[in-house]
mmCIF file of C-alpha atoms in Angstrom:
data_model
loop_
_atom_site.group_PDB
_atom_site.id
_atom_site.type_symbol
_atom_site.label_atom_id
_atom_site.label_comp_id
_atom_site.label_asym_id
_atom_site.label_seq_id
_atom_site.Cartn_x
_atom_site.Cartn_y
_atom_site.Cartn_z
ATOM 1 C CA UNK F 1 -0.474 -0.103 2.853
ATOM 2 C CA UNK F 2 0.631 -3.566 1.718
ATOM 3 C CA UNK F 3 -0.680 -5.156 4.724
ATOM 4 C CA UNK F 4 -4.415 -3.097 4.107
ATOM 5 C CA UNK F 5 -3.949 -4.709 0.623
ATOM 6 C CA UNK F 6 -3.735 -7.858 2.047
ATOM 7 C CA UNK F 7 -6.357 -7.749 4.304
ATOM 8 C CA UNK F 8 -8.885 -6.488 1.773
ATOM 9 C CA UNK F 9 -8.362 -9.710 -0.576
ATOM 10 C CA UNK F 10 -8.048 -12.242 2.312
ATOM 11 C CA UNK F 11 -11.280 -10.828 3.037
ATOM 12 C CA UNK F 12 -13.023 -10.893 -0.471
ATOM 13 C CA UNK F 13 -11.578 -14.632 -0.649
ATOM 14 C CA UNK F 14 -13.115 -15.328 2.894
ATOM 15 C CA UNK F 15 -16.844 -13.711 1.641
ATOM 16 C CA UNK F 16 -16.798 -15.372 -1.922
ATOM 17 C CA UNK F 17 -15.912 -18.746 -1.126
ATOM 18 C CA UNK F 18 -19.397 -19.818 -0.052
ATOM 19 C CA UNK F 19 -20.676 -18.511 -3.390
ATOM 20 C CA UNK F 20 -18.273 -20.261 -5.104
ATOM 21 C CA UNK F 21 -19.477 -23.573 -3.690
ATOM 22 C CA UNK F 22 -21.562 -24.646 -6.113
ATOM 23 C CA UNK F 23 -18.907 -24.408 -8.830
ATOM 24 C CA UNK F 24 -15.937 -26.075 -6.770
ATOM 25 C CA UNK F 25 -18.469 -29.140 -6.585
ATOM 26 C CA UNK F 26 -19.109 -28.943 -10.510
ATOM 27 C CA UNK F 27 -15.899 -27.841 -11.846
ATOM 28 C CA UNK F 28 -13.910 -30.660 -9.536
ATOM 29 C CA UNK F 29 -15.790 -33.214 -11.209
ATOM 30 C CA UNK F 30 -15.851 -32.025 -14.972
ATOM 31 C CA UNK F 31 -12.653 -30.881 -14.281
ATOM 32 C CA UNK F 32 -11.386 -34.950 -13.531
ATOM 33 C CA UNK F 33 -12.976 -36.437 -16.270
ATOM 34 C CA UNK F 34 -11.096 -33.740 -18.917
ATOM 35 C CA UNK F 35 -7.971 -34.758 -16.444
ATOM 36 C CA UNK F 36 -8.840 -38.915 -17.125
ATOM 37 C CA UNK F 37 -9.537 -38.191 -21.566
ATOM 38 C CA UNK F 38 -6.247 -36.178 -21.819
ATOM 39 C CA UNK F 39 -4.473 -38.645 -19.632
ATOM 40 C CA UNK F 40 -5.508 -41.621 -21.767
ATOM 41 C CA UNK F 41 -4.163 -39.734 -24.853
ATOM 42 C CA UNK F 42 -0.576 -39.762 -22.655
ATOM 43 C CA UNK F 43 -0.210 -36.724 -21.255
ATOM 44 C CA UNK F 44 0.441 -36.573 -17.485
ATOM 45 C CA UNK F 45 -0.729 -34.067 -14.993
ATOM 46 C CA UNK F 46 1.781 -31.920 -15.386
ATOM 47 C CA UNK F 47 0.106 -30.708 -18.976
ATOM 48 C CA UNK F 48 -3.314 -31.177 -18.141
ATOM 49 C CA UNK F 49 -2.361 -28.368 -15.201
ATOM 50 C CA UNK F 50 -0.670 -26.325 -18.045
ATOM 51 C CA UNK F 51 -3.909 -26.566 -20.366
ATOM 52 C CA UNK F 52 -5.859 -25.528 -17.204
ATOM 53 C CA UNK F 53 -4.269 -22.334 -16.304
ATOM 54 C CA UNK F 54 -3.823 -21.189 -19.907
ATOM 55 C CA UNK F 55 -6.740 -22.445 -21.945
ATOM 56 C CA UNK F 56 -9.696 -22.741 -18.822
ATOM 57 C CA UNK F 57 -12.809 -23.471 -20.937
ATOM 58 C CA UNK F 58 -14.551 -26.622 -20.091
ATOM 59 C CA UNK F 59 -16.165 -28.083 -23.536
ATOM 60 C CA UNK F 60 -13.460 -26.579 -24.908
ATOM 61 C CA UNK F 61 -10.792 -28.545 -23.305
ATOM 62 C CA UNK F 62 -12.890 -31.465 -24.026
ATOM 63 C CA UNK F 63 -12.867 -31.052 -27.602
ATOM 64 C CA UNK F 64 -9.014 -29.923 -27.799
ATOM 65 C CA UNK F 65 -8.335 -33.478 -26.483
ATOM 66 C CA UNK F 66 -9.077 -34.646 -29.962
ATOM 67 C CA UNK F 67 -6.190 -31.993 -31.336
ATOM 68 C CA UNK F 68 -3.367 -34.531 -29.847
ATOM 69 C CA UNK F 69 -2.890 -36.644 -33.065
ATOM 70 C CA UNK F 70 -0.425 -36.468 -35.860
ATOM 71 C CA UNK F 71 -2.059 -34.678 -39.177
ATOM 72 C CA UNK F 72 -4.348 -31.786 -36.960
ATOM 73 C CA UNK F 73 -4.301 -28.814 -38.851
ATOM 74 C CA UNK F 74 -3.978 -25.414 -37.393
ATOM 75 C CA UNK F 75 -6.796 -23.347 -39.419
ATOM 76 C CA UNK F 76 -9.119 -26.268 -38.310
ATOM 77 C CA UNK F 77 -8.119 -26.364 -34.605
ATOM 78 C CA UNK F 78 -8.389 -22.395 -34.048
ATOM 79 C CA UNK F 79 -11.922 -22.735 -35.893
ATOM 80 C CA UNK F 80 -13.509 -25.511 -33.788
ATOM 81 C CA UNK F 81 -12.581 -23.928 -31.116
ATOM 82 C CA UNK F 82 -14.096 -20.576 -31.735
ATOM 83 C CA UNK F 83 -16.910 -22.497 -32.671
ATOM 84 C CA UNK F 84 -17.489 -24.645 -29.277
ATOM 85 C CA UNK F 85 -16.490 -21.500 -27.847
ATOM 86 C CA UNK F 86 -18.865 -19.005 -29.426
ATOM 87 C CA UNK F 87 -21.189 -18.307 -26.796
ATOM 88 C CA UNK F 88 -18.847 -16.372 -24.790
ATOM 89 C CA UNK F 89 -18.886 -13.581 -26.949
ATOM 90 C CA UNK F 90 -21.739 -12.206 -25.737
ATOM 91 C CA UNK F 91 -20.393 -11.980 -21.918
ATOM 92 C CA UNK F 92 -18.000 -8.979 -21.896
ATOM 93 C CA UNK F 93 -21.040 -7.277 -22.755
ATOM 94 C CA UNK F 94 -22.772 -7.020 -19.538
ATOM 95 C CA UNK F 95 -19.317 -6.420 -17.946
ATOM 96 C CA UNK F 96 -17.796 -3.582 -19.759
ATOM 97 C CA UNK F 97 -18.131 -1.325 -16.954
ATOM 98 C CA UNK F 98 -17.360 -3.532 -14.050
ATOM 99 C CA UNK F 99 -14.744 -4.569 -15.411
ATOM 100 C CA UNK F 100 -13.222 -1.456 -16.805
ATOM 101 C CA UNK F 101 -13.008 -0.367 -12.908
ATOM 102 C CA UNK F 102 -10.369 -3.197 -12.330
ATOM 103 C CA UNK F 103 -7.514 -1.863 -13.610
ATOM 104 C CA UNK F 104 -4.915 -4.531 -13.664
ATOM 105 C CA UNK F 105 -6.940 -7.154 -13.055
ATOM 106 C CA UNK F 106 -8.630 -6.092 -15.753
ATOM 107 C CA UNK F 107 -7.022 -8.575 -18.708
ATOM 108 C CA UNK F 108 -7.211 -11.635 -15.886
ATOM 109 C CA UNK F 109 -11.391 -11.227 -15.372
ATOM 110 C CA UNK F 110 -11.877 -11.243 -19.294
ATOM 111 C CA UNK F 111 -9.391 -14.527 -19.657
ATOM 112 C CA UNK F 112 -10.976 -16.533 -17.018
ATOM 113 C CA UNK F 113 -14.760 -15.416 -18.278
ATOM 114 C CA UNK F 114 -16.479 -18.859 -18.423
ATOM 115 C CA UNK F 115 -19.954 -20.376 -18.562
ATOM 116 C CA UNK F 116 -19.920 -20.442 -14.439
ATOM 117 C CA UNK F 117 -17.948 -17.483 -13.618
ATOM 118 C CA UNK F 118 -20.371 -14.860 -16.114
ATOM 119 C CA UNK F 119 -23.254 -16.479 -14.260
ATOM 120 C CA UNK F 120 -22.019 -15.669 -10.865
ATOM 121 C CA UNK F 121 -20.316 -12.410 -11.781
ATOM 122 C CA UNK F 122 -23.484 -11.327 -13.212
ATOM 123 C CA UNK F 123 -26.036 -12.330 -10.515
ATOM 124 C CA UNK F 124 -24.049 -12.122 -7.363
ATOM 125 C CA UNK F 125 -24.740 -9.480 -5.406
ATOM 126 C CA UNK F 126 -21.849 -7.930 -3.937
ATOM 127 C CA UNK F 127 -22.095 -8.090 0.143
ATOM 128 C CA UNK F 128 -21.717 -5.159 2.172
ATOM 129 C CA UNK F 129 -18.295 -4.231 3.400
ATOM 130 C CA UNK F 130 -15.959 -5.793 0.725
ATOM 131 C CA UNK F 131 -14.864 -4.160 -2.325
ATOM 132 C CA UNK F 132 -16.564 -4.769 -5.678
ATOM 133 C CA UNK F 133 -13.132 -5.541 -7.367
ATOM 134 C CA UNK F 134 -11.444 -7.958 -4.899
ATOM 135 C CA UNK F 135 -14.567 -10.419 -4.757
ATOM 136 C CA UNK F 136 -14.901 -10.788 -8.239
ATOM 137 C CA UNK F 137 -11.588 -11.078 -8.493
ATOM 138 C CA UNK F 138 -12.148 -13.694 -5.855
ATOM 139 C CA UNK F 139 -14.838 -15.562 -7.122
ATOM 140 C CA UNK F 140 -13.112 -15.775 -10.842
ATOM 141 C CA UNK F 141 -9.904 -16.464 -9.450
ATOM 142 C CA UNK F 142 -10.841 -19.343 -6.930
ATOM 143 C CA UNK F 143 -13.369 -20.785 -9.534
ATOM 144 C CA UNK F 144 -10.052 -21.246 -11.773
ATOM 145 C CA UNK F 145 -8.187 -23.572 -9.236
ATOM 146 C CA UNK F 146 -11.014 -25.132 -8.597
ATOM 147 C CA UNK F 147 -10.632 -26.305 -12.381
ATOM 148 C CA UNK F 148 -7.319 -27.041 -12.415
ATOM 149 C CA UNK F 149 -7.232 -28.733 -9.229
ATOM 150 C CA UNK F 150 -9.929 -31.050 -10.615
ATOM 151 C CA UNK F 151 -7.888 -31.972 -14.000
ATOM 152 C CA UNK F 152 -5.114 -32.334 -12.088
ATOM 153 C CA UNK F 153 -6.562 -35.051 -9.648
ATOM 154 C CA UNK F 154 -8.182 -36.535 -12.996
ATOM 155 C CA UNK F 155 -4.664 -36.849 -14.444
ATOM 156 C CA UNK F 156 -3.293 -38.165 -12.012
ATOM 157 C CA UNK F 157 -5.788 -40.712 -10.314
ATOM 158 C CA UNK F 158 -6.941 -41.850 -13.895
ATOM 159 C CA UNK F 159 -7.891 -45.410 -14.457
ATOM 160 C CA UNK F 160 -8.381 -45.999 -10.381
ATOM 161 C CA UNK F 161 -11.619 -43.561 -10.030
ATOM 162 C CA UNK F 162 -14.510 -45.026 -9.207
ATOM 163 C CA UNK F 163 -16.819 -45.268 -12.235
ATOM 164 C CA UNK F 164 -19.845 -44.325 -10.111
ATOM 165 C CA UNK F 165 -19.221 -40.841 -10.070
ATOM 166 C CA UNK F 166 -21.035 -41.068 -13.255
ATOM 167 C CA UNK F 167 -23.746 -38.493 -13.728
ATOM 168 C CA UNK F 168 -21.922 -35.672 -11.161
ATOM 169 C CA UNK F 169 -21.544 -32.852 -13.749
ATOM 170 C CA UNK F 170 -25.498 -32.620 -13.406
ATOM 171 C CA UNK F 171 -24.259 -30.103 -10.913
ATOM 172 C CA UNK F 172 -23.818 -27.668 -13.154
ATOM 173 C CA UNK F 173 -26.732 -27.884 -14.756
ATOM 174 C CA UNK F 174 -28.382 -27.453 -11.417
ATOM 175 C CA UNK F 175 -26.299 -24.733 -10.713
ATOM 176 C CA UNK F 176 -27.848 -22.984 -13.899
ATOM 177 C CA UNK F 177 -31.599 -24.160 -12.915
ATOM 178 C CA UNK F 178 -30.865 -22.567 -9.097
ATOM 179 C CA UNK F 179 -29.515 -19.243 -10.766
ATOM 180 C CA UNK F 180 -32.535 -19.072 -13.489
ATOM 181 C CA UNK F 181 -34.947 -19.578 -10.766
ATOM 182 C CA UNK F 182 -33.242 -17.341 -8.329
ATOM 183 C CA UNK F 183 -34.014 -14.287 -11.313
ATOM 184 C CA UNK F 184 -37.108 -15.539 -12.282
ATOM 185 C CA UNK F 185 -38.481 -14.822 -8.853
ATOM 186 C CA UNK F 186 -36.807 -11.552 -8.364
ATOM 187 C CA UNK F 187 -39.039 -10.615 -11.253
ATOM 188 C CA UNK F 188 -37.970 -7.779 -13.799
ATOM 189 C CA UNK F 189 -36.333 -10.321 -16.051
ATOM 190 C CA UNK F 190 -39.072 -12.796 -16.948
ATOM 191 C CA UNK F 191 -39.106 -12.034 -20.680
ATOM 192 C CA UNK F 192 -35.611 -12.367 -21.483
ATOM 193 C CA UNK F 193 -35.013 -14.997 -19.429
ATOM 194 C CA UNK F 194 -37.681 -16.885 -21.838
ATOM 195 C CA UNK F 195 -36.445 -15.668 -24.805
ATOM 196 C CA UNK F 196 -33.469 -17.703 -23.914
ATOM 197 C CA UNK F 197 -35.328 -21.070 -22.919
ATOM 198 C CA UNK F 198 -37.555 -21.205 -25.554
ATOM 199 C CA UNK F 199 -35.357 -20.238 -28.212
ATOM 200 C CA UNK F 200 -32.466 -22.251 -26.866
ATOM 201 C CA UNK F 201 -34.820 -25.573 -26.995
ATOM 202 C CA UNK F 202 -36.503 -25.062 -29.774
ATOM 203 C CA UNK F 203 -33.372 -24.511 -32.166
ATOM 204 C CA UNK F 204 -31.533 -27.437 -30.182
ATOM 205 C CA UNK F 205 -34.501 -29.364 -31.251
ATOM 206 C CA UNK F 206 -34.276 -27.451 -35.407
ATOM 207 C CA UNK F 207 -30.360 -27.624 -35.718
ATOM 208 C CA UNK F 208 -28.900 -30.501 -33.732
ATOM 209 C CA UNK F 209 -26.646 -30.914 -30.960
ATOM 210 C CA UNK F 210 -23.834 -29.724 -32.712
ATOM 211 C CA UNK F 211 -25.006 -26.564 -34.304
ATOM 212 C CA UNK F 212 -27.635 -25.007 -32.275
ATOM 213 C CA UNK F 213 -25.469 -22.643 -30.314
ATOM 214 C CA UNK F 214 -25.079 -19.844 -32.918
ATOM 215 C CA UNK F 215 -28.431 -19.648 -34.389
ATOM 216 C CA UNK F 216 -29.221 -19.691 -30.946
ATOM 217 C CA UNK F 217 -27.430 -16.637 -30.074
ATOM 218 C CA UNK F 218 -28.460 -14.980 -33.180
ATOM 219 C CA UNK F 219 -31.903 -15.673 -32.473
ATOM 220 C CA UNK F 220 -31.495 -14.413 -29.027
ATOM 221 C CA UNK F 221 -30.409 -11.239 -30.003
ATOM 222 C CA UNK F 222 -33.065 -10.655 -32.350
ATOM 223 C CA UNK F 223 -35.634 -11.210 -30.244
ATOM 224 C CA UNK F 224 -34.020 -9.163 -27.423
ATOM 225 C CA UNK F 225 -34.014 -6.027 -29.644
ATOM 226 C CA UNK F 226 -36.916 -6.692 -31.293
ATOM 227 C CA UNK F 227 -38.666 -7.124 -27.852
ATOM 228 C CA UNK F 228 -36.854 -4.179 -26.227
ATOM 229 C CA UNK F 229 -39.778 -1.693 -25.448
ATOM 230 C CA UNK F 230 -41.351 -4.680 -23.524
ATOM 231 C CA UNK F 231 -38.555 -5.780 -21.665
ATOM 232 C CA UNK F 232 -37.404 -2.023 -20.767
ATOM 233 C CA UNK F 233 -41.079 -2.017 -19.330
ATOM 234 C CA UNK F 234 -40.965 -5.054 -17.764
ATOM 235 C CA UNK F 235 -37.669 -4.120 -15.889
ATOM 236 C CA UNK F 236 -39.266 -0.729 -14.401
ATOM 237 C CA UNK F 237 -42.582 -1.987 -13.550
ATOM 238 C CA UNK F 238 -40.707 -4.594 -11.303
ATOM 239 C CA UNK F 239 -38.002 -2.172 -10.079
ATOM 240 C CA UNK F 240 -41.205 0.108 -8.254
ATOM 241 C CA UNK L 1 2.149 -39.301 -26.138
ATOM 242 C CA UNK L 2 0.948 -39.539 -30.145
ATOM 243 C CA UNK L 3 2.892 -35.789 -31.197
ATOM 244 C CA UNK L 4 5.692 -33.633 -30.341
ATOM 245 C CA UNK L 5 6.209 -31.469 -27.143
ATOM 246 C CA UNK L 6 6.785 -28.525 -28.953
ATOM 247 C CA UNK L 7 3.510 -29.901 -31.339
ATOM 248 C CA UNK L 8 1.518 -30.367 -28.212
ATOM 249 C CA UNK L 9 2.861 -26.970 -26.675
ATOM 250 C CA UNK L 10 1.715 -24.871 -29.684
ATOM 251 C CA UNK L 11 -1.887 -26.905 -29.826
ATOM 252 C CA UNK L 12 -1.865 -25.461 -26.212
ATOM 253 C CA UNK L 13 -1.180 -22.016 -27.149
ATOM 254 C CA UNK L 14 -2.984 -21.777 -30.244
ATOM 255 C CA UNK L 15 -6.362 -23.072 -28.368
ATOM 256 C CA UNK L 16 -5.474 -20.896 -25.272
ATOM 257 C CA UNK L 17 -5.794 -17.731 -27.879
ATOM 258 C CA UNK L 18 -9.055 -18.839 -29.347
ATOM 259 C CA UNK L 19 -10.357 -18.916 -26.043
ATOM 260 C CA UNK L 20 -9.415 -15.639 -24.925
ATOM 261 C CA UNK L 21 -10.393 -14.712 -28.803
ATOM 262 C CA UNK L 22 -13.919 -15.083 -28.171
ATOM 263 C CA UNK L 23 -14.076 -13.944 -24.283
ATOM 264 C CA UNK L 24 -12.318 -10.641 -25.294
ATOM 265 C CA UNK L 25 -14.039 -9.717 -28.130
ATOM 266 C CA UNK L 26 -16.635 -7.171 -26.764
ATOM 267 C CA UNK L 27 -13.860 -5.456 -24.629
ATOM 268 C CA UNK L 28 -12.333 -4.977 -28.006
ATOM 269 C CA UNK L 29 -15.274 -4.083 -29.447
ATOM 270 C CA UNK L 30 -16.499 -1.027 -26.972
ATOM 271 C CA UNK L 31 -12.672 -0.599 -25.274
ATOM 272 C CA UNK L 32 -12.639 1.347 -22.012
ATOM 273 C CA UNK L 33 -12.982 5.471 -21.924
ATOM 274 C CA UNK L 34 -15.443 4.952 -24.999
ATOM 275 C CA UNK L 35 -18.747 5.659 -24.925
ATOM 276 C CA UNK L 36 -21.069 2.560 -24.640
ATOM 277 C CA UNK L 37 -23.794 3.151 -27.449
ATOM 278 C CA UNK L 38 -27.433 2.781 -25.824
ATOM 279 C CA UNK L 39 -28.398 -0.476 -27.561
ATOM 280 C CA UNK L 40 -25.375 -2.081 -26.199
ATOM 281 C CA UNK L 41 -25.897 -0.974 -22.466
ATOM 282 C CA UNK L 42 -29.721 -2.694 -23.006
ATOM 283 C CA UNK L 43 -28.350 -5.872 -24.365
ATOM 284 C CA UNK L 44 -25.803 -5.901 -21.492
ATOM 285 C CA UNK L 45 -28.681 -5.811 -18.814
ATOM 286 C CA UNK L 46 -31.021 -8.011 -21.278
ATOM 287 C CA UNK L 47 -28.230 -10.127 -22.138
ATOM 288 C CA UNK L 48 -27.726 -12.220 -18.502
ATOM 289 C CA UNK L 49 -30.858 -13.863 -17.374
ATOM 290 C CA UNK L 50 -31.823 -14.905 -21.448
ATOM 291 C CA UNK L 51 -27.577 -16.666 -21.334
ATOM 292 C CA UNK L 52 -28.526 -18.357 -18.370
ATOM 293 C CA UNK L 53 -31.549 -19.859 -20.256
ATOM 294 C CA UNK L 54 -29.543 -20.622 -23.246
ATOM 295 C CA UNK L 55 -27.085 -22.490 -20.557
ATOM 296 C CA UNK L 56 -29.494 -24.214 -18.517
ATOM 297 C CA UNK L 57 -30.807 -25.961 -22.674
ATOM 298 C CA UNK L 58 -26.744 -25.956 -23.558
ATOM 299 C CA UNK L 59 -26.173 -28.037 -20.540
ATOM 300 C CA UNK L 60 -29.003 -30.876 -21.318
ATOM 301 C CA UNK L 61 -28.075 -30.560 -25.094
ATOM 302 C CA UNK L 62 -27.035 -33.855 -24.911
ATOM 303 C CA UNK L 63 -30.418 -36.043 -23.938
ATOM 304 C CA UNK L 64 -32.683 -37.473 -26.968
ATOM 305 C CA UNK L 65 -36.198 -37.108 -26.469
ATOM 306 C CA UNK L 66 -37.376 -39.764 -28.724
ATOM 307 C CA UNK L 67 -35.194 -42.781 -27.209
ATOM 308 C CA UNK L 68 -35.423 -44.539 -23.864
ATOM 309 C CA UNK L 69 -35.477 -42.725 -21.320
ATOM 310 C CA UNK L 70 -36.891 -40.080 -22.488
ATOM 311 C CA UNK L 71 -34.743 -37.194 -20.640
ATOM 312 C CA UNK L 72 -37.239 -38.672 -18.056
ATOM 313 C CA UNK L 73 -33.673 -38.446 -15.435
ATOM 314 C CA UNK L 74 -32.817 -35.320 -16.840
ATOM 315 C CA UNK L 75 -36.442 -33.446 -16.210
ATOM 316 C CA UNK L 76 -36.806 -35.476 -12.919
ATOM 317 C CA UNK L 77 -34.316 -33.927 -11.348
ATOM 318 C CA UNK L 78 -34.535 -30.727 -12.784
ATOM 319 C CA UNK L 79 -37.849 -30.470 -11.477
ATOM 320 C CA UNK L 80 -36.667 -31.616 -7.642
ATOM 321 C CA UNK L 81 -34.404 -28.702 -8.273
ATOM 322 C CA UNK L 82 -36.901 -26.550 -8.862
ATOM 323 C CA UNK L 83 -39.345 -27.225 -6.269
ATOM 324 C CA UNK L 84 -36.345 -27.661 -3.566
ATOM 325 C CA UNK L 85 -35.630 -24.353 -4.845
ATOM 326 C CA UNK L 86 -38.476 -22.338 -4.783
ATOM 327 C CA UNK L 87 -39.854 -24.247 -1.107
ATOM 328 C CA UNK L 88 -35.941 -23.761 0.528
ATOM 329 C CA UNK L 89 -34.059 -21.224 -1.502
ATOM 330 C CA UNK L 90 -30.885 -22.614 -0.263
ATOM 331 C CA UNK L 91 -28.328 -23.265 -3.194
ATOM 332 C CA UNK L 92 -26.502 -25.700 -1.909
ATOM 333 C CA UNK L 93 -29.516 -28.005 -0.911
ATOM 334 C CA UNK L 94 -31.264 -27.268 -4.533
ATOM 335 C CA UNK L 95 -28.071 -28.592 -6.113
ATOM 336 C CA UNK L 96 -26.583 -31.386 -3.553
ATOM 337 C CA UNK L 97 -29.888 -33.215 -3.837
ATOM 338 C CA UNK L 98 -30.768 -32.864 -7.233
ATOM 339 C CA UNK L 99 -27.200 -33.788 -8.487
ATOM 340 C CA UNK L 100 -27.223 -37.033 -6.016
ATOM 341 C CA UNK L 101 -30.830 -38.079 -6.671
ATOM 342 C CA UNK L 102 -29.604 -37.476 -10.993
ATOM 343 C CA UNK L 103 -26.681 -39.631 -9.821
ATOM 344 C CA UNK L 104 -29.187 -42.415 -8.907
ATOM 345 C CA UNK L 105 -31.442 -42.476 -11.450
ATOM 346 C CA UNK L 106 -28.929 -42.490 -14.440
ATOM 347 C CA UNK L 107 -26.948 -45.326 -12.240
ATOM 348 C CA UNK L 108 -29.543 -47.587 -10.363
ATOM 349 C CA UNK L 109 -32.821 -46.751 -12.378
ATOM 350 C CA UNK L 110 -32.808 -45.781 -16.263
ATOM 351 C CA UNK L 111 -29.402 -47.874 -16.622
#
């Protein structure tokens, strides 16, 4: 039984990884630079591990690197954060079930839900032969080292990185472009896919880069249920 | 190291919660055995490809239209991604390149 156990994760590990690709390229490099800011505010590898495995949220870490000074105030810290950190609210949603069927792992899958992970959880499909459960558990689980292996190399390598890896964290960015094409020619999902472009740039464009993500959201939503007996359509005229 | 370990430690906790605040809010929300009400099952499906939209503008928040360049790197090698994309449909290729020829614009080109 515990070797069958085994097996079935080495196996969901083995199928996932190549998925996972993308992100182990991204989060490696992101994951350095939040390793190189934290170490220039003096704190070694050791605690930009520990922030890794317990916060795991890229802008976020970014901006909590700004939190290390005397006089930081606790209200305002717990606020920015659920500000930069906003967006994620609307994930669980598409996961309730999936996740619900996970049992223990359960509480683990809705910590480790970023940006990248949602994005592959939700448009991954899961290959034939493995379990549903062990390869997301997989794919969120190896996306996580792949984070704190990268602010841990940040950390410690530092000041001696080359400066010319300047401009790598266009990879995920291009990880989002491959995914929103990859739906957009599957079909079924055109309108809501736009509803988030267009609405995204356009109150980027209104708000500021600072403030755009919550009206953003807001908007999102309204035009998702406002739009709903088109998009329903949409969905089953593409499914036949 | 400009604060206290036990300082830094609860800065670490404290954002750690917020996090998981905001990721487990909808499991709180619509907790398990409970029936899912209709409107929330749509925006669930509805939900994914217009969040990968909203990510795809959240990730190029950053470039300024109106100054030099332009976001000229930026929709460059977006669009490479794009056509690579659509021609190959191979992931890593769409990515790899676009990222490397981003790479070289922003470091040889628009410096």
């Amino acid at each position: 039984m515990e070797q069958r156990t085994k097996n079935r994760y080495a196996k969901a590990f083995r199928v996932a990884f190549p998925y996972t690709i993308p992100v182990l390229t991204g989060y490696l490099f992101i994951g350095t630079a939040f390793g190189v800011m934290f170490q220039e505010k003096g704190y070694n590898f050791l605690w930009a591990i520990l922030m890794s495995v317990l916060v795991y949220a890229g802008s976020g870490q970014y901006l909590a690197v700004n939190f290390f000074v005397p006089g930081a105030g606790f209200w305002n810290i717990i606020f920015m954060t659920l500000m930069v950190n906003v967006r994620h609210m609307f994930y669980g949603l598409s996961l309730l079930e999936r996740f619900g069927r996970m049992g223990k792992k359960r509480l683990y899958m809705i910590f480790s839900l970023t940006d990248e992970t949602y994005s592959l959880l939700c448009t991954t499909k899961i290959p034939k032969g493995v379990p549903e459960d062990a390869f997301l558990f997989a794919i969120a689980f190896l996306d996580h080292l792949y984070w704190i292996a990268g602010s841990a190399i940040g950390a410690v390598a530092g000041a001696v990185l080359p400066l010319n890896a300047k401009g790598i964290d266009f990879a995920m960015t291009a990880l989002f472009i491959v995914i929103f094409v990859e739906q957009w020619m599957a079909g079924g999902k055109r309108i809501p896919a736009l509803i988030g472009l267009i609405s995204t740039a356009a109150l980027r464009v209104a708000f500021g880069m600072d403030r755009f993500v919550l009206p953003s959201m807001i908007c999102i939503l309204c035009c998702l249920v406002l739009g709903r007996a088109h998009i329903e359509k949409e969905a089953v005229l593409d499914a036949d | 190291m400009p604060i206290s370990i036990g300082r830094s430690l609860c800065i670490i906790v404290v954002v750690s919660l917020a996090t998981f605040a905001t990721r487990v809010l909808p499991f709180l929300l619509f907790p398990k055995g409970k029936e899912i009400p209709p409107l929330i099952r749509y925006l669930g499906i509805a939900l994914p490809p217009a969040v990968i939209g909203m990510l795809v503008i959240y990730c190029l928040k950053a470039v300024n239209l109106l100054a030099y360049p332009h976001a000229a790197p930026e929709l460059f090698a977006a669009a490479v991604v794009i056509v690579l994309h659509v021609w190959k449909r191979n992931n890593l290729l769409s990515i790899g390149a676009g990222t490397v020829l981003y790479m070289v614009l922003i470091q040889t080109v628009f410096v």
